GROMACS .gro file of C-alpha atoms in nm:
model
  380
    1MET     CA    1   9.974  -1.842   3.946
    2THR     CA    2  10.154  -1.930   3.621
    3PRO     CA    3  10.356  -2.253   3.576
    4ARG     CA    4  10.676  -2.047   3.534
    5THR     CA    5  10.615  -1.867   3.864
    6ILE     CA    6  10.552  -2.196   4.044
    7SER     CA    7  10.866  -2.348   3.893
    8THR     CA    8  11.078  -2.049   3.999
    9LEU     CA    9  10.947  -2.064   4.355
   10ARG     CA   10  11.032  -2.433   4.376
   11ILE     CA   11  11.388  -2.384   4.247
   12LEU     CA   12  11.452  -2.117   4.508
   13GLN     CA   13  11.300  -2.342   4.773
   14GLN     CA   14  11.528  -2.633   4.683
   15HIS     CA   15  11.840  -2.420   4.731
   16HIS     CA   16  11.711  -2.300   5.069
   17VAL     CA   17  11.632  -2.648   5.200
   18LYS     CA   18  11.963  -2.794   5.083
   19ALA     CA   19  12.152  -2.526   5.274
   20PHE     CA   20  11.931  -2.581   5.576
   21MET     CA   21  11.971  -2.958   5.579
   22MET     CA   22  12.351  -2.935   5.566
   23GLN     CA   23  12.354  -2.778   5.913
   24ARG     CA   24  12.047  -2.942   6.060
   25THR     CA   25  12.101  -3.179   6.352
   26MET     CA   26  11.861  -3.436   6.487
   27SER     CA   27  11.703  -3.355   6.823
   28SER     CA   28  11.554  -3.591   7.079
   29VAL     CA   29  11.210  -3.435   7.019
   30SER     CA   30  11.214  -3.571   6.664
   31SER     CA   31  11.218  -3.930   6.782
   32SER     CA   32  11.031  -4.196   6.591
   33THR     CA   33  10.777  -4.240   6.871
   34GLN     CA   34  10.710  -3.867   6.893
   35ALA     CA   35  10.671  -3.841   6.516
   36LYS     CA   36  10.414  -4.123   6.513
   37GLU     CA   37  10.216  -3.960   6.793
   38ASP     CA   38  10.223  -3.626   6.611
   39HIS     CA   39  10.105  -3.789   6.289
   40THR     CA   40   9.820  -3.962   6.472
   41HIS     CA   41   9.716  -3.628   6.620
   42CYS     CA   42   9.705  -3.469   6.273
   43VAL     CA   43   9.506  -3.759   6.126
   44ASP     CA   44   9.254  -3.751   6.412
   45LEU     CA   45   9.212  -3.375   6.378
   46VAL     CA   46   9.148  -3.397   6.004
   47ARG     CA   47   8.908  -3.690   6.044
   48GLU     CA   48   8.709  -3.497   6.304
   49ARG     CA   49   8.691  -3.162   6.125
   50ASP     CA   50   8.749  -3.230   5.755
   51MET     CA   51   8.612  -3.570   5.657
   52GLU     CA   52   8.657  -3.517   5.283
   53GLY     CA   53   9.019  -3.418   5.341
   54TYR     CA   54   9.062  -3.728   5.555
   55LEU     CA   55   8.922  -3.959   5.285
   56CYS     CA   56   9.145  -3.799   5.022
   57GLY     CA   57   9.444  -3.846   5.253
   58LEU     CA   58   9.380  -4.218   5.287
   59LEU     CA   59   9.407  -4.247   4.908
   60MET     CA   60   9.736  -4.056   4.882
   61PRO     CA   61  10.054  -4.258   4.811
   62SER     CA   62  10.177  -4.412   5.137
   63SER     CA   63  10.504  -4.220   5.112
   64ALA     CA   64  10.312  -3.891   5.099
   65ARG     CA   65  10.056  -3.945   5.375
   66ASN     CA   66  10.257  -3.812   5.669
   67SER     CA   67  10.333  -3.486   5.491
   68TYR     CA   68   9.980  -3.461   5.350
   69PHE     CA   69   9.810  -3.491   5.688
   70ALA     CA   70  10.053  -3.240   5.837
   71ILE     CA   71   9.960  -2.970   5.584
   72ARG     CA   72   9.594  -3.072   5.598
   73ALA     CA   73   9.591  -3.029   5.976
   74PHE     CA   74   9.763  -2.693   5.931
   75ASN     CA   75   9.495  -2.594   5.680
   76VAL     CA   76   9.220  -2.699   5.922
   77GLU     CA   77   9.377  -2.488   6.195
   78ILE     CA   78   9.410  -2.166   5.996
   79ALA     CA   79   9.069  -2.213   5.831
   80SER     CA   80   8.904  -2.240   6.173
   81ILE     CA   81   9.058  -1.918   6.303
   82LYS     CA   82   8.780  -1.709   6.150
   83ASP     CA   83   8.521  -1.942   6.301
   84GLY     CA   84   8.677  -1.897   6.644
   85GLY     CA   85   8.657  -1.522   6.614
   86ALA     CA   86   8.320  -1.520   6.446
   87ILE     CA   87   8.199  -1.195   6.295
   88LYS     CA   88   7.881  -1.106   6.476
   89LYS     CA   89   7.594  -0.896   6.356
   90SER     CA   90   7.698  -0.561   6.496
   91THR     CA   91   7.803  -0.214   6.392
   92GLN     CA   92   8.158  -0.273   6.509
   93SER     CA   93   8.437  -0.301   6.254
   94GLY     CA   94   8.801  -0.397   6.268
   95SER     CA   95   8.987  -0.718   6.320
   96ASN     CA   96   8.917  -0.959   6.595
   97ILE     CA   97   9.225  -0.939   6.815
   98ALA     CA   98   9.222  -1.304   6.916
   99SER     CA   99   9.192  -1.420   6.554
  100ASN     CA  100   9.476  -1.198   6.441
  101LEU     CA  101   9.697  -1.318   6.724
  102ARG     CA  102   9.633  -1.680   6.630
  103MET     CA  103   9.712  -1.609   6.266
  104GLN     CA  104  10.029  -1.425   6.360
  105TRP     CA  105  10.131  -1.721   6.577
  106TRP     CA  106  10.111  -1.947   6.273
  107ARG     CA  107  10.295  -1.696   6.054
  108ASP     CA  108  10.576  -1.695   6.310
  109VAL     CA  109  10.573  -2.075   6.313
  110ILE     CA  110  10.625  -2.095   5.936
  111SER     CA  111  10.890  -1.825   5.943
  112ASP     CA  112  11.073  -2.004   6.223
  113ILE     CA  113  11.068  -2.340   6.043
  114TYR     CA  114  11.220  -2.191   5.730
  115THR     CA  115  11.480  -1.980   5.912
  116HIS     CA  116  11.834  -2.111   5.865
  117PRO     CA  117  11.986  -2.238   6.194
  118SER     CA  118  12.272  -1.986   6.184
  119ASP     CA  119  12.030  -1.698   6.121
  120LYS     CA  120  11.805  -1.822   6.400
  121LYS     CA  121  12.095  -1.818   6.646
  122LYS     CA  122  12.184  -1.461   6.548
  123GLU     CA  123  11.822  -1.352   6.598
  124GLU     CA  124  11.814  -1.509   6.944
  125GLU     CA  125  12.138  -1.334   7.043
  126THR     CA  126  12.007  -1.000   6.917
  127LEU     CA  127  11.680  -1.049   7.105
  128VAL     CA  128  11.861  -1.119   7.432
  129LYS     CA  129  12.075  -0.807   7.397
  130SER     CA  130  11.793  -0.572   7.300
  131SER     CA  131  11.502  -0.695   7.512
  132SER     CA  132  11.401  -0.667   7.873
  133ASN     CA  133  11.366  -0.973   8.095
  134SER     CA  134  10.987  -0.972   8.058
  135THR     CA  135  11.004  -0.950   7.678
  136GLU     CA  136  11.261  -1.227   7.665
  137TYR     CA  137  11.040  -1.444   7.888
  138ILE     CA  138  10.739  -1.392   7.661
  139SER     CA  139  10.944  -1.475   7.352
  140GLN     CA  140  11.077  -1.791   7.512
  141SER     CA  141  10.725  -1.892   7.618
  142ILE     CA  142  10.593  -1.848   7.264
  143ALA     CA  143  10.885  -2.045   7.122
  144ALA     CA  144  10.818  -2.323   7.372
  145SER     CA  145  10.449  -2.335   7.274
  146ARG     CA  146  10.551  -2.396   6.914
  147LYS     CA  147  10.781  -2.684   7.003
  148GLN     CA  148  10.507  -2.847   7.210
  149ASN     CA  149  10.249  -2.833   6.930
  150PRO     CA  150  10.217  -3.169   6.745
  151ILE     CA  151  10.094  -3.001   6.426
  152VAL     CA  152  10.397  -2.772   6.423
  153ARG     CA  153  10.634  -3.065   6.468
  154SER     CA  154  10.461  -3.263   6.192
  155LEU     CA  155  10.460  -2.960   5.965
  156GLN     CA  156  10.830  -2.902   6.023
  157SER     CA  157  10.903  -3.262   5.932
  158ALA     CA  158  10.685  -3.238   5.620
  159ILE     CA  159  10.846  -2.914   5.506
  160HIS     CA  160  11.194  -3.060   5.517
  161SER     CA  161  11.119  -3.416   5.403
  162SER     CA  162  10.898  -3.308   5.111
  163ASN     CA  163  11.082  -2.982   5.036
  164LEU     CA  164  10.758  -2.783   5.055
  165THR     CA  165  10.754  -2.437   4.898
  166LYS     CA  166  10.716  -2.165   5.161
  167ARG     CA  167  10.533  -1.925   4.930
  168PHE     CA  168  10.233  -2.157   4.906
  169LEU     CA  169  10.199  -2.173   5.285
  170ASP     CA  170  10.236  -1.795   5.303
  171ARG     CA  171   9.966  -1.742   5.041
  172MET     CA  172   9.724  -1.961   5.235
  173MET     CA  173   9.781  -1.759   5.552
  174GLU     CA  174   9.773  -1.421   5.379
  175ALA     CA  175   9.439  -1.500   5.213
  176ARG     CA  176   9.289  -1.632   5.538
  177GLU     CA  177   9.413  -1.330   5.729
  178GLU     CA  178   9.267  -1.084   5.479
  179ASP     CA  179   8.936  -1.272   5.499
  180LEU     CA  180   8.905  -1.243   5.878
  181ASP     CA  181   8.693  -0.928   5.862
  182VAL     CA  182   8.526  -0.991   5.527
  183LYS     CA  183   8.151  -1.043   5.542
  184GLN     CA  184   8.108  -1.063   5.166
  185MET     CA  185   8.344  -1.080   4.869
  186LYS     CA  186   8.320  -0.770   4.654
  187SER     CA  187   8.336  -0.949   4.322
  188MET     CA  188   8.342  -1.285   4.149
  189GLU     CA  189   8.704  -1.213   4.063
  190ASP     CA  190   8.786  -1.182   4.434
  191LEU     CA  191   8.614  -1.514   4.507
  192VAL     CA  192   8.810  -1.686   4.230
  193GLN     CA  193   9.137  -1.540   4.358
  194TYR     CA  194   9.058  -1.656   4.711
  195GLY     CA  195   9.015  -2.011   4.582
  196GLU     CA  196   9.349  -1.988   4.402
  197ASP     CA  197   9.529  -1.851   4.708
  198THR     CA  198   9.385  -2.104   4.951
  199THR     CA  199   9.276  -2.430   4.787
  200SER     CA  200   9.506  -2.420   4.484
  201SER     CA  201   9.803  -2.343   4.708
  202PHE     CA  202   9.712  -2.642   4.923
  203LEU     CA  203   9.693  -2.864   4.615
  204TYR     CA  204  10.036  -2.746   4.497
  205LEU     CA  205  10.169  -2.855   4.835
  206SER     CA  206   9.985  -3.188   4.810
  207LEU     CA  207  10.158  -3.251   4.478
  208GLU     CA  208  10.492  -3.177   4.641
  209CYS     CA  209  10.408  -3.423   4.919
  210ALA     CA  210  10.368  -3.685   4.646
  211GLY     CA  211  10.698  -3.583   4.489
  212VAL     CA  212  10.529  -3.434   4.183
  213ARG     CA  213  10.661  -3.110   4.039
  214ASP     CA  214  10.504  -3.090   3.697
  215SER     CA  215  10.355  -2.800   3.501
  216ASN     CA  216  10.052  -2.998   3.382
  217ALA     CA  217   9.979  -3.110   3.739
  218ASP     CA  218  10.014  -2.752   3.859
  219GLN     CA  219   9.770  -2.625   3.599
  220CYS     CA  220   9.519  -2.893   3.699
  221ALA     CA  221   9.567  -2.802   4.064
  222SER     CA  222   9.505  -2.436   3.988
  223HIS     CA  223   9.175  -2.507   3.812
  224ILE     CA  224   9.059  -2.758   4.073
  225GLY     CA  225   9.149  -2.524   4.357
  226VAL     CA  226   8.945  -2.239   4.211
  227ALA     CA  227   8.650  -2.470   4.137
  228HIS     CA  228   8.662  -2.624   4.484
  229GLY     CA  229   8.685  -2.279   4.642
  230LEU     CA  230   8.370  -2.166   4.459
  231VAL     CA  231   8.187  -2.481   4.565
  232THR     CA  232   8.298  -2.433   4.925
  233SER     CA  233   8.150  -2.084   4.920
  234LEU     CA  234   7.816  -2.217   4.795
  235ARG     CA  235   7.812  -2.503   5.044
  236SER     CA  236   7.867  -2.261   5.330
  237THR     CA  237   7.571  -2.037   5.240
  238LEU     CA  238   7.350  -2.123   5.539
  239TYR     CA  239   7.643  -2.136   5.780
  240LYS     CA  240   7.765  -1.795   5.668
  241SER     CA  241   7.419  -1.642   5.689
  242SER     CA  242   7.400  -1.752   6.054
  243ARG     CA  243   7.714  -1.541   6.112
  244GLY     CA  244   7.587  -1.236   5.928
  245GLU     CA  245   7.794  -1.313   5.618
  246LEU     CA  246   7.703  -1.357   5.252
  247SER     CA  247   7.842  -1.634   5.031
  248ILE     CA  248   7.745  -1.465   4.703
  249PRO     CA  249   7.980  -1.182   4.588
  250ASP     CA  250   7.839  -0.831   4.593
  251ASP     CA  251   7.866  -0.781   4.216
  252LEU     CA  252   7.650  -1.089   4.148
  253MET     CA  253   7.398  -0.987   4.414
  254ARG     CA  254   7.361  -0.653   4.236
  255LYS     CA  255   7.362  -0.804   3.888
  256TYR     CA  256   7.069  -1.033   3.967
  257SER     CA  257   6.902  -0.809   4.230
  258VAL     CA  258   6.929  -1.063   4.510
  259PRO     CA  259   6.802  -0.913   4.839
  260SER     CA  260   7.066  -0.955   5.109
  261ARG     CA  261   6.794  -1.013   5.369
  262TYR     CA  262   6.682  -1.323   5.176
  263LEU     CA  263   7.022  -1.480   5.239
  264LEU     CA  264   7.092  -1.339   5.584
  265ASP     CA  265   6.759  -1.461   5.717
  266PRO     CA  266   6.635  -1.735   5.482
  267PRO     CA  267   6.261  -1.801   5.525
  268THR     CA  268   6.191  -2.137   5.682
  269ASP     CA  269   5.857  -2.167   5.501
  270ARG     CA  270   5.981  -2.111   5.145
  271TYR     CA  271   5.815  -2.422   5.006
  272ASP     CA  272   5.445  -2.444   4.932
  273ILE     CA  273   5.412  -2.817   4.991
  274ASP     CA  274   5.091  -2.996   4.906
  275GLU     CA  275   5.082  -3.302   5.130
  276ASN     CA  276   4.862  -3.479   4.874
  277ASN     CA  277   5.123  -3.428   4.602
  278ASN     CA  278   5.410  -3.670   4.655
  279ASN     CA  279   5.628  -3.511   4.389
  280ALA     CA  280   5.602  -3.164   4.542
  281THR     CA  281   5.675  -3.304   4.885
  282ASN     CA  282   5.978  -3.498   4.770
  283ASP     CA  283   6.127  -3.239   4.536
  284TYR     CA  284   6.053  -2.918   4.726
  285THR     CA  285   6.002  -2.747   4.391
  286GLN     CA  286   5.701  -2.530   4.474
  287ILE     CA  287   5.824  -2.195   4.605
  288LYS     CA  288   5.568  -1.970   4.771
  289LYS     CA  289   5.468  -1.670   4.561
  290GLU     CA  290   5.601  -1.410   4.806
  291TYR     CA  291   5.948  -1.563   4.781
  292LYS     CA  292   5.946  -1.644   4.408
  293GLU     CA  293   6.118  -1.330   4.281
  294SER     CA  294   6.397  -1.340   4.540
  295ASP     CA  295   6.441  -1.713   4.491
  296ASP     CA  296   6.469  -1.683   4.113
  297SER     CA  297   6.729  -1.408   4.149
  298LEU     CA  298   6.933  -1.615   4.392
  299ARG     CA  299   6.924  -1.919   4.164
  300LYS     CA  300   7.062  -1.713   3.875
  301ALA     CA  301   7.352  -1.589   4.086
  302VAL     CA  302   7.425  -1.939   4.213
  303GLN     CA  303   7.405  -2.079   3.861
  304GLU     CA  304   7.670  -1.833   3.741
  305ILE     CA  305   7.908  -1.937   4.021
  306ALA     CA  306   7.840  -2.303   3.943
  307PHE     CA  307   7.905  -2.240   3.573
  308VAL     CA  308   8.247  -2.087   3.645
  309SER     CA  309   8.330  -2.374   3.879
  310ARG     CA  310   8.232  -2.630   3.614
  311ALA     CA  311   8.441  -2.450   3.353
  312HIS     CA  312   8.752  -2.479   3.572
  313LEU     CA  313   8.683  -2.847   3.640
  314HIS     CA  314   8.639  -2.904   3.266
  315GLU     CA  315   8.984  -2.754   3.204
  316ALA     CA  316   9.132  -2.976   3.474
  317ARG     CA  317   8.969  -3.285   3.325
  318ASN     CA  318   9.117  -3.208   2.985
  319LYS     CA  319   9.467  -3.213   3.136
  320GLN     CA  320   9.436  -3.493   3.391
  321ASN     CA  321   9.576  -3.761   3.157
  322MET     CA  322   9.901  -3.562   3.136
  323VAL     CA  323   9.943  -3.561   3.515
  324PRO     CA  324  10.182  -3.820   3.670
  325LYS     CA  325  10.002  -4.106   3.847
  326ASP     CA  326  10.092  -4.000   4.202
  327GLY     CA  327   9.989  -3.647   4.116
  328ARG     CA  328   9.639  -3.757   4.020
  329GLN     CA  329   9.583  -3.888   4.371
  330ALA     CA  330   9.668  -3.544   4.506
  331LEU     CA  331   9.393  -3.393   4.290
  332LEU     CA  332   9.107  -3.607   4.424
  333PRO     CA  333   8.934  -3.307   4.591
  334ALA     CA  334   8.790  -3.242   4.244
  335VAL     CA  335   8.556  -3.536   4.305
  336SER     CA  336   8.361  -3.377   4.591
  337ALA     CA  337   8.330  -3.050   4.397
  338LEU     CA  338   8.186  -3.233   4.096
  339HIS     CA  339   7.946  -3.426   4.319
  340TYR     CA  340   7.812  -3.109   4.480
  341LEU     CA  341   7.763  -2.938   4.143
  342GLU     CA  342   7.566  -3.238   4.017
  343MET     CA  343   7.337  -3.226   4.322
  344LEU     CA  344   7.301  -2.850   4.284
  345GLU     CA  345   7.189  -2.891   3.923
  346LYS     CA  346   6.934  -3.155   4.027
  347VAL     CA  347   6.762  -2.905   4.257
  348ASN     CA  348   6.773  -2.635   3.989
  349TYR     CA  349   7.044  -2.434   4.170
  350ASP     CA  350   6.842  -2.391   4.486
  351VAL     CA  351   7.139  -2.344   4.719
  352LEU     CA  352   6.905  -2.346   5.022
  353HIS     CA  353   6.751  -2.682   4.931
  354PRO     CA  354   6.731  -2.931   5.221
  355MET     CA  355   6.905  -3.201   5.016
  356LEU     CA  356   7.217  -2.985   4.987
  357ASN     CA  357   7.214  -2.889   5.352
  358ALA     CA  358   7.152  -3.228   5.507
  359ALA     CA  359   7.387  -3.367   5.770
  360PRO     CA  360   7.733  -3.450   5.621
  361GLU     CA  361   7.686  -3.818   5.705
  362ALA     CA  362   7.407  -3.836   5.447
  363GLN     CA  363   7.646  -3.767   5.157
  364ARG     CA  364   7.963  -3.920   5.302
  365LEU     CA  365   7.909  -4.267   5.155
  366ASN     CA  366   7.842  -4.131   4.806
  367VAL     CA  367   8.155  -3.918   4.814
  368ALA     CA  368   8.362  -4.209   4.948
  369LEU     CA  369   8.244  -4.434   4.663
  370LEU     CA  370   8.316  -4.167   4.402
  371LEU     CA  371   8.662  -4.107   4.550
  372GLY     CA  372   8.732  -4.479   4.541
  373ARG     CA  373   8.632  -4.502   4.176
  374ALA     CA  374   8.848  -4.203   4.082
  375TRP     CA  375   9.141  -4.351   4.274
  376LEU     CA  376   9.109  -4.686   4.095
  377THR     CA  377   9.062  -4.544   3.745
  378GLY     CA  378   9.290  -4.243   3.779
  379VAL     CA  379   9.014  -4.028   3.630
  380PHE     CA  380   8.779  -3.789   3.813
   0.00000   0.00000   0.00000
């Protein structure tokens, strides 16, 4: 997304929110106590299911944290929809109904939040006139479920207090929805675009939470989002294979002749470890001969993805000094992406290496220290 496009979207959004706020009235649900409870719920959710996002949130400007954790919790929710309706190894195709219903619920939530009060009232009157009692009851029940959801309430507050651009939220949902039935990206270009639509869009919103609307910051966010998206795909290799999915795009699999079976069912005895050789045991560098060809092919494909990710992070680094201070804190997710790429290089791009797939707790301290350093220096 170009800086001009982002700027145009934000200008349109500002006019919409100003008109909305002129007619908006405070409700008892939006009490200070309720808002604090909702914020706590969002923070707890992010801490439990997205530790890196939680750590980044703690380092955001204090004025931006409430809005940040609201959109982060929203991101966690829509990202987990595919997990809830997991694609199983079967011959069946088509969308998972439950997953699509959950995604549609969130699409309706966003649409409802951005709907002008006067337009909302007209829609309700039209619905009452045109619907049966049962349909009206269902609609009212769905509307009630939205109002009772703490993430929805926090998100609504964030959207209006931080003037968040609707298009970025829509792009996140559209990309996630299209991905529900995808077992493998067709091309590297598709994988890059997915990172832009999901992670970059989230970073644009994070910048808005911090009150930063700046073309240099947006360009950095775009590059970091793509890089982080590529890293996320690599990190999820084993998890995806357990679901019958492939993290490497089809065009790269073909380019380097990577057998899909090698990823879908990774051999547990890949390493030819000599117990008398401490280096081999520690480094897991000796691959058994029967797996050598497949392993070499996979490493080449992984290395190409890592190279593209590094290139985007390099572009972001070149521009980071031009980003406003508060904006730099919103771009801290670059740190975890850089850390993973460094570890990946150390194991010679063996994406299945045990060191890369250890329990998250094993790397949490390192990431926390790196985030702290980047926060203090303003440089990632």
